[in-house]
XYZ file of N, CA and C in Angstrom:
633
model
N 31.941 115.914 70.445
C 32.561 116.565 71.604
C 32.184 118.038 71.615
N 31.789 118.530 72.796
C 31.390 119.924 72.886
C 32.593 120.833 72.676
N 32.353 122.005 72.042
C 33.447 122.944 71.767
C 34.222 123.325 73.021
N 33.512 123.505 74.154
C 34.194 123.942 75.386
C 35.150 122.865 75.868
N 34.668 121.609 75.834
C 35.504 120.492 76.278
C 36.709 120.323 75.354
N 36.418 120.408 74.050
C 37.494 120.275 73.072
C 38.546 121.363 73.260
N 38.055 122.600 73.510
C 38.990 123.711 73.717
C 39.836 123.504 74.953
N 39.217 122.955 75.993
C 39.952 122.710 77.239
C 41.043 121.670 77.025
N 40.712 120.632 76.244
C 41.703 119.581 75.975
C 42.891 120.140 75.200
N 42.555 120.936 74.182
C 43.629 121.529 73.361
C 44.503 122.448 74.209
N 43.829 123.268 75.053
C 44.581 124.175 75.939
C 45.476 123.381 76.876
N 44.940 122.278 77.403
C 45.723 121.430 78.300
C 46.927 120.838 77.605
N 46.725 120.420 76.344
C 47.842 119.870 75.581
C 48.931 120.905 75.366
N 48.509 122.117 74.996
C 49.474 123.202 74.791
C 50.239 123.508 76.073
N 49.508 123.574 77.185
C 50.156 123.851 78.469
C 51.129 122.735 78.832
N 50.715 121.480 78.548
C 51.599 120.353 78.830
C 52.868 120.422 78.009
N 52.717 120.736 76.723
C 53.884 120.857 75.840
C 54.783 122.001 76.293
N 54.157 123.149 76.632
C 54.923 124.307 77.074
C 55.672 124.007 78.366
N 54.974 123.319 79.277
C 55.615 122.959 80.541
C 56.808 122.037 80.297
N 56.629 121.076 79.388
C 57.715 120.161 79.060
C 58.912 120.890 78.478
N 58.623 121.849 77.593
C 59.716 122.630 76.977
C 60.449 123.434 78.047
N 59.678 124.069 78.947
C 60.274 124.890 80.015
C 61.152 124.038 80.929
N 60.651 122.849 81.280
C 61.425 121.960 82.140
C 62.719 121.513 81.451
N 62.606 121.242 80.151
C 63.793 120.822 79.391
C 64.836 121.934 79.369
N 64.379 123.169 79.184
C 65.289 124.323 79.167
C 65.948 124.486 80.519
N 65.142 124.363 81.583
C 65.675 124.517 82.941
C 66.739 123.458 83.224
N 66.435 122.208 82.852
C 67.390 121.117 83.074
C 68.668 121.355 82.283
N 68.519 121.780 81.024
C 69.690 122.023 80.172
C 70.560 123.140 80.751
N 69.916 124.245 81.138
C 70.656 125.377 81.703
C 71.371 124.957 82.987
N 70.672 124.171 83.812
C 71.272 123.700 85.063
C 72.497 122.835 84.795
N 72.377 121.917 83.820
C 73.494 121.034 83.492
C 74.684 121.833 82.972
N 74.400 122.802 82.091
C 75.479 123.609 81.541
C 76.134 124.452 82.614
N 75.337 125.025 83.502
C 75.871 125.850 84.585
C 76.720 125.011 85.528
N 76.220 123.821 85.854
C 76.947 122.933 86.749
C 78.259 122.490 86.121
N 78.211 122.158 84.822
C 79.430 121.734 84.129
C 80.468 122.846 84.122
N 80.012 124.075 83.875
C 80.921 125.225 83.892
C 81.519 125.417 85.278
N 80.676 125.257 86.295
C 81.131 125.406 87.677
C 82.199 124.372 88.004
N 81.959 123.110 87.608
C 82.910 122.038 87.876
C 84.232 122.304 87.177
N 84.163 122.720 85.904
C 85.389 123.006 85.156
C 86.170 124.156 85.784
N 85.455 125.211 86.196
C 86.104 126.363 86.816
C 86.756 125.969 88.130
N 86.036 125.179 88.934
C 86.564 124.732 90.223
C 87.806 123.863 90.030
N 87.773 122.991 89.012
C 88.905 122.114 88.740
C 90.108 122.924 88.270
N 89.867 123.938 87.434
C 90.967 124.787 86.973
C 91.579 125.554 88.128
N 90.739 126.061 89.022
C 91.238 126.785 90.198
C 92.080 125.864 91.068
N 91.584 124.635 91.274
C 92.312 123.678 92.104
C 93.667 123.342 91.474
N 93.665 123.109 90.159
C 94.898 122.758 89.464
C 95.877 123.935 89.445
N 95.360 125.152 89.275
C 96.217 126.341 89.267
C 96.934 126.493 90.608
N 96.189 126.281 91.689
C 96.784 126.390 93.029
C 97.819 125.294 93.251
N 97.507 124.098 92.754
C 98.443 122.985 92.900
C 99.737 123.265 92.139
N 99.612 123.780 90.913
C 100.787 124.087 90.117
C 101.632 125.182 90.776
N 100.967 126.224 91.262
C 101.678 127.308 91.924
C 102.404 126.800 93.164
N 101.777 125.853 93.860
C 102.388 125.282 95.051
C 103.609 124.434 94.748
N 103.789 124.071 93.490
C 104.953 123.286 93.092
C 106.182 124.157 92.860
N 106.027 125.466 92.957
C 107.134 126.378 92.654
C 107.475 127.276 93.844
N 107.835 126.697 94.974
C 108.167 127.517 96.150
C 109.362 128.430 95.902
N 109.178 129.696 96.208
C 110.272 130.651 96.076
C 110.537 131.141 94.668
N 109.745 130.692 93.688
C 109.951 131.106 92.301
C 108.854 132.076 91.876
N 109.240 133.224 91.369
C 108.281 134.219 90.906
C 108.040 134.038 89.412
N 106.774 134.005 89.029
C 106.430 133.865 87.615
C 105.186 134.706 87.343
N 104.955 135.037 86.075
C 103.852 135.946 85.766
C 102.925 135.430 84.655
N 102.985 134.152 84.364
C 102.106 133.606 83.311
C 101.102 132.629 83.910
N 100.127 132.271 83.105
C 99.130 131.280 83.485
C 99.718 129.893 83.210
N 100.015 129.168 84.268
C 100.673 127.871 84.106
C 99.832 126.889 83.305
N 98.529 126.914 83.516
C 97.670 125.958 82.808
C 97.710 126.181 81.303
N 97.778 127.440 80.894
C 97.827 127.739 79.463
C 99.183 127.391 78.855
N 100.193 127.227 79.701
C 101.531 126.892 79.197
C 101.686 125.400 78.964
N 100.713 124.624 79.397
C 100.832 123.161 79.377
C 100.933 122.606 77.959
N 101.936 121.771 77.760
C 102.117 121.058 76.508
C 102.299 119.572 76.827
N 102.087 118.741 75.830
C 102.255 117.307 76.011
C 103.631 116.860 75.538
N 104.139 115.834 76.190
C 105.381 115.215 75.716
C 105.207 113.703 75.795
N 106.029 112.989 75.100
C 105.955 111.534 75.100
C 107.380 111.000 75.054
N 107.749 110.259 76.091
C 109.120 109.777 76.200
C 109.114 108.336 76.693
N 109.895 107.487 76.061
C 110.002 106.106 76.528
C 110.591 106.050 77.932
N 111.495 106.970 78.219
C 112.171 106.960 79.519
C 111.322 107.579 80.620
N 110.721 108.724 80.337
C 110.035 109.483 81.391
C 108.550 109.191 81.509
N 107.908 108.835 80.406
C 106.455 108.630 80.466
C 106.034 107.255 79.952
N 107.027 106.431 79.577
C 106.769 105.071 79.089
C 105.727 105.051 77.969
N 105.919 105.960 77.023
C 105.069 105.984 75.840
C 103.735 106.662 76.013
N 103.477 107.218 77.193
C 102.212 107.912 77.434
C 102.376 109.418 77.198
N 101.298 110.057 76.788
C 101.308 111.518 76.698
C 101.186 112.085 78.110
N 102.123 112.939 78.488
C 102.083 113.532 79.815
C 102.346 115.030 79.746
N 102.057 115.729 80.859
C 102.057 117.184 80.869
C 103.412 117.792 81.220
N 103.667 118.922 80.588
C 104.903 119.682 80.806
C 104.497 121.154 80.881
N 104.641 121.760 82.063
C 104.256 123.157 82.263
C 105.510 124.025 82.341
N 105.404 125.246 81.846
C 106.535 126.170 81.886
C 106.126 127.459 82.593
N 106.925 127.844 83.585
C 106.693 129.099 84.300
C 107.610 130.169 83.702
N 107.017 131.305 83.344
C 107.774 132.403 82.746
C 107.767 133.626 83.661
N 108.799 134.412 83.546
C 108.831 135.727 84.194
C 109.424 136.711 83.201
N 108.622 137.684 82.823
C 109.024 138.683 81.823
C 109.470 138.007 80.525
N 108.743 136.952 80.160
C 108.992 136.284 78.885
C 110.089 135.239 78.895
N 110.755 135.062 80.031
C 111.845 134.089 80.099
C 111.452 132.916 80.994
N 111.728 131.683 80.578
C 111.391 130.531 81.417
C 112.220 130.510 82.691
N 111.552 130.307 83.816
C 112.264 130.270 85.099
C 112.128 128.917 85.789
N 111.135 128.128 85.391
C 110.958 126.808 86.001
C 110.016 125.960 85.160
N 110.026 124.679 85.452
C 109.194 123.734 84.722
C 108.548 122.753 85.700
N 107.362 122.296 85.354
C 106.681 121.277 86.149
C 106.365 120.126 85.195
N 106.802 118.932 85.543
C 106.729 117.808 84.617
C 106.124 116.584 85.310
N 105.166 115.970 84.667
C 104.594 114.730 85.189
C 105.307 113.550 84.551
N 105.746 112.611 85.362
C 106.457 111.434 84.870
C 105.881 110.183 85.527
N 106.315 109.025 85.046
C 105.889 107.766 85.657
C 107.049 106.782 85.622
N 107.215 106.056 86.705
C 108.184 104.964 86.742
C 107.410 103.671 86.948
N 107.822 102.628 86.263
C 107.155 101.342 86.371
C 107.901 100.417 87.331
N 108.867 100.960 88.069
C 109.726 100.132 88.905
C 109.352 100.146 90.383
N 108.134 100.597 90.687
C 107.677 100.514 92.064
C 107.469 99.060 92.443
N 107.416 98.789 93.728
C 107.229 97.403 94.182
C 105.910 96.835 93.664
N 104.895 97.718 93.577
C 103.574 97.274 93.112
C 103.213 97.860 91.755
N 104.216 98.268 90.992
C 103.943 98.777 89.648
C 104.206 100.266 89.497
N 103.328 100.917 88.754
C 103.539 102.314 88.366
C 103.448 103.280 89.546
N 104.344 104.272 89.526
C 104.307 105.394 90.465
C 104.338 106.665 89.621
N 103.304 107.478 89.717
C 103.259 108.739 88.969
C 103.787 109.866 89.841
N 104.636 110.689 89.246
C 105.295 111.765 89.976
C 105.069 113.117 89.303
N 105.087 114.164 90.102
C 105.031 115.530 89.589
C 106.239 116.248 90.166
N 107.077 116.788 89.287
C 108.338 117.383 89.717
C 108.496 118.786 89.134
N 108.939 119.706 89.972
C 109.256 121.046 89.470
C 110.770 121.208 89.459
N 111.260 121.810 88.393
C 112.696 122.000 88.193
C 112.958 123.451 87.811
N 113.955 124.068 88.426
C 114.311 125.436 88.057
C 115.000 125.416 86.698
N 115.125 126.586 86.100
C 115.768 126.667 84.780
C 117.239 126.264 84.843
N 117.799 126.187 86.064
C 119.197 125.793 86.240
C 119.339 124.284 86.474
N 118.205 123.570 86.440
C 118.274 122.133 86.606
C 118.269 121.671 88.047
N 117.665 122.456 88.918
C 117.585 122.114 90.342
C 116.149 121.760 90.714
N 115.963 120.617 91.350
C 114.623 120.210 91.754
C 114.096 121.141 92.840
N 112.867 121.606 92.652
C 112.243 122.467 93.651
C 111.289 121.688 94.550
N 110.563 120.737 93.936
C 109.598 119.979 94.729
C 109.199 118.710 93.975
N 108.894 117.666 94.737
C 108.429 116.403 94.156
C 107.153 115.982 94.881
N 106.159 115.590 94.107
C 104.928 115.053 94.677
C 104.621 113.709 94.032
N 104.023 112.819 94.809
C 103.574 111.532 94.285
C 102.095 111.664 93.947
N 101.759 111.496 92.683
C 100.372 111.627 92.242
C 99.578 110.345 92.443
N 100.215 109.210 92.214
C 99.528 107.939 92.424
C 100.553 106.845 92.672
N 100.172 105.860 93.486
C 101.045 104.736 93.790
C 100.204 103.619 94.395
N 100.748 102.429 94.387
C 100.036 101.270 94.927
C 100.980 100.458 95.810
N 101.884 101.167 96.478
C 102.899 100.482 97.277
C 102.321 99.889 98.562
N 103.063 98.970 99.139
C 102.610 98.243 100.325
C 102.446 99.174 101.518
N 101.259 99.209 102.133
C 101.045 100.038 103.326
C 102.029 99.656 104.434
N 102.634 100.679 105.031
C 103.576 100.427 106.118
C 104.993 100.182 105.661
N 105.195 99.971 104.352
C 106.542 99.769 103.821
C 106.816 100.789 102.714
N 106.401 100.438 101.492
C 106.650 101.336 100.364
C 105.997 102.691 100.512
N 104.830 102.736 101.186
C 104.128 104.019 101.274
C 104.695 104.937 102.355
N 105.819 104.542 102.955
C 106.461 105.421 103.932
C 107.034 106.682 103.282
N 107.153 106.660 101.969
C 107.673 107.831 101.262
C 106.617 108.921 101.127
N 105.356 108.619 101.401
C 104.279 109.594 101.254
C 104.393 110.686 102.317
N 104.002 111.917 101.983
C 104.066 113.035 102.941
C 103.302 112.774 104.235
N 102.239 111.980 104.149
C 101.456 111.684 105.348
C 102.239 110.815 106.331
N 103.282 110.138 105.828
C 104.036 109.213 106.672
C 105.462 109.659 106.977
N 105.986 110.581 106.193
C 107.368 111.036 106.415
C 107.639 112.307 105.617
N 108.827 112.876 105.838
C 109.264 114.060 105.077
C 110.280 113.670 104.003
N 110.266 112.407 103.625
C 111.304 111.908 102.730
C 111.388 112.661 101.419
N 110.264 113.029 100.833
C 110.283 113.720 99.539
C 111.013 115.060 99.603
N 111.103 115.628 100.789
C 111.787 116.912 100.936
C 113.285 116.789 100.661
N 113.811 115.567 100.698
C 115.239 115.380 100.406
C 115.588 115.771 98.973
N 114.587 115.827 98.109
C 114.844 116.191 96.714
C 114.954 117.705 96.518
N 114.422 118.474 97.449
C 114.368 119.926 97.274
C 115.772 120.529 97.243
N 116.103 121.140 96.136
C 117.428 121.726 95.946
C 118.422 120.786 95.306
N 118.030 119.538 95.086
C 118.953 118.553 94.514
C 119.137 118.755 93.015
N 120.343 118.515 92.557
C 120.637 118.574 91.125
C 121.730 117.557 90.827
N 122.049 117.392 89.559
C 123.110 116.459 89.187
C 124.477 116.984 89.585
N 124.553 118.288 89.903
C 125.840 118.912 90.219
C 126.142 118.924 91.709
N 125.102 118.941 92.546
C 125.373 119.039 93.980
C 125.175 117.718 94.724
N 124.955 116.638 93.991
C 124.894 115.317 94.605
C 126.030 114.476 94.045
N 126.865 113.951 94.935
C 128.020 113.177 94.463
C 127.583 111.954 93.659
N 126.453 111.389 94.057
C 125.872 110.280 93.309
C 124.379 110.316 93.569
N 123.595 110.550 92.533
C 122.149 110.697 92.685
C 121.547 109.313 92.885
N 121.596 108.825 94.144
C 121.135 107.468 94.439
C 120.882 107.333 95.931
N 120.323 106.187 96.328
C 120.147 105.895 97.747
C 121.508 105.700 98.406
N 121.556 105.887 99.716
C 122.794 105.650 100.453
C 123.279 104.217 100.211
N 122.334 103.301 100.179
C 122.664 101.893 99.963
C 123.338 101.665 98.623
N 123.055 102.560 97.657
C 123.619 102.429 96.315
C 124.778 103.390 96.085
N 125.299 103.963 97.176
C 126.444 104.859 97.060
C 126.098 106.332 96.969
N 124.822 106.673 97.132
C 124.408 108.071 97.086
C 124.132 108.627 98.470
N 123.274 109.633 98.557
C 122.993 110.213 99.872
C 121.503 110.392 100.158
N 120.648 109.711 99.398
C 119.220 109.732 99.721
C 118.942 108.605 100.720
N 118.230 108.920 101.770
C 117.962 107.928 102.806
C 116.893 106.934 102.358
N 116.737 105.912 103.149
C 115.702 104.910 102.877
C 115.402 104.178 104.180
N 114.305 103.442 104.199
C 113.919 102.673 105.369
C 114.324 101.219 105.163
N 114.988 100.660 106.156
C 115.411 99.268 106.070
C 114.210 98.365 105.768
N 114.380 97.522 104.783
C 113.303 96.617 104.409
C 112.354 97.187 103.375
N 112.592 98.440 102.995
C 111.709 99.073 101.996
C 112.543 99.957 101.082
N 113.345 99.323 100.253
C 114.227 100.089 99.369
C 113.713 100.200 97.940
N 112.825 99.307 97.538
C 112.380 99.286 96.140
C 111.686 100.586 95.757
N 110.755 101.040 96.591
C 110.000 102.249 96.266
C 110.878 103.491 96.224
N 111.658 103.792 97.286
C 112.509 104.979 97.212
C 113.546 104.906 96.101
N 114.061 103.707 95.832
C 115.032 103.569 94.738
C 114.370 103.902 93.404
N 113.144 103.436 93.217
C 112.427 103.706 91.962
C 112.223 105.202 91.779
N 111.875 105.906 92.850
C 111.620 107.347 92.769
C 112.915 108.116 92.536
N 113.955 107.750 93.277
C 115.252 108.421 93.097
C 115.747 108.243 91.664
N 115.669 107.045 91.151
C 116.133 106.793 89.776
C 115.277 107.534 88.749
N 113.969 107.637 89.029
C 113.081 108.363 88.114
C 113.439 109.847 88.098
N 113.754 110.394 89.269
C 114.131 111.808 89.335
C 115.480 112.048 88.664
N 116.385 111.106 88.824
C 117.679 111.222 88.149
C 117.497 111.190 86.636
N 116.674 110.249 86.158
C 116.413 110.167 84.713
C 115.825 111.471 84.196
N 114.929 112.058 84.991
C 114.310 113.321 84.587
C 115.355 114.423 84.481
N 116.227 114.519 85.471
C 117.257 115.561 85.439
C 118.224 115.361 84.272
N 118.629 114.126 84.048
C 119.537 113.845 82.927
C 118.874 114.232 81.612
N 117.631 113.804 81.445
C 116.884 114.098 80.222
C 116.703 115.606 80.073
N 116.361 116.270 81.183
C 116.115 117.707 81.145
C 117.396 118.471 80.806
N 118.507 118.101 81.427
C 119.761 118.815 81.183
C 120.250 118.601 79.756
N 119.898 117.464 79.173
C 120.322 117.190 77.793
C 119.429 117.886 76.773
N 118.112 117.887 77.034
C 117.181 118.376 76.022
C 116.357 119.581 76.450
N 116.282 119.868 77.745
C 115.480 120.994 78.205
C 114.026 120.844 77.784
N 113.405 121.963 77.416
C 111.996 121.894 77.025
C 111.808 121.429 75.584
N 112.881 120.950 74.974
C 112.747 120.418 73.612
C 112.045 119.064 73.611
N 111.806 118.504 74.791
C 111.105 117.218 74.841
C 109.611 117.393 74.592
N 109.110 118.626 74.698
C 107.670 118.819 74.545
C 107.284 118.927 73.073
N 106.009 118.708 72.821
C 105.477 118.819 71.470
C 104.728 120.146 71.332
N 104.142 120.365 70.168
C 103.354 121.578 69.953
C 101.903 121.385 70.381
N 101.588 120.220 70.889
C 100.210 119.941 71.262
C 99.888 120.476 72.640
N 98.810 121.237 72.729
C 98.356 121.734 74.013
C 97.737 120.584 74.802
N 97.754 120.715 76.128
C 97.169 119.674 76.969
C 95.685 119.557 76.732
N 95.022 120.702 76.510
C 93.592 120.685 76.206
C 93.249 121.944 75.451
N 92.269 121.847 74.626
C 91.825 123.005 73.855
C 91.070 123.957 74.779
N 91.277 125.262 74.567
C 90.547 126.246 75.347
C 89.081 126.179 75.011
N 88.222 126.314 76.059
C 86.784 126.291 75.835
C 86.311 127.588 75.197
């Protein structure tokens, strides 16, 4: 093989290897940048969602960093779930707690509830459900304002924390009592548990390790 041809082949091989390395670096950097972007976007979305769970409550801490895990047979059915604490000047002013009830018509209903330090519900959101369209799902914000009935409710200002049908004062739709009853009872269990134990239900485990 002539020296010139041989040199060209070697040069081509080096260029090919260099190009491959450069492409690998570019792909890696892109993946890392994209992953960081996704994580940042998700944290921003979650931060806004958490803040939206505390209407009228002033706090000065990072809610996501306050997140701890808890595990309760009553509130989480043995699953690890999140418990956030809102502080103002070092004192807890409210809590946001994820719970699940297995008593929905179609199974599990996951809930997110904010409670003031005095044991008063500030807001309730349904995170997931599989209830019957047109019946059980009437409790969803897209279909009614029913969840707003919980705002301001506590064990002290409700004569009986239950549906009207069960002697309480939470409304329901005729023919669709299973879903609202499950949610009302889940919120009552949360308040009872909270008033008895407060934030002592949480563990020392953070929801996720800081990156």
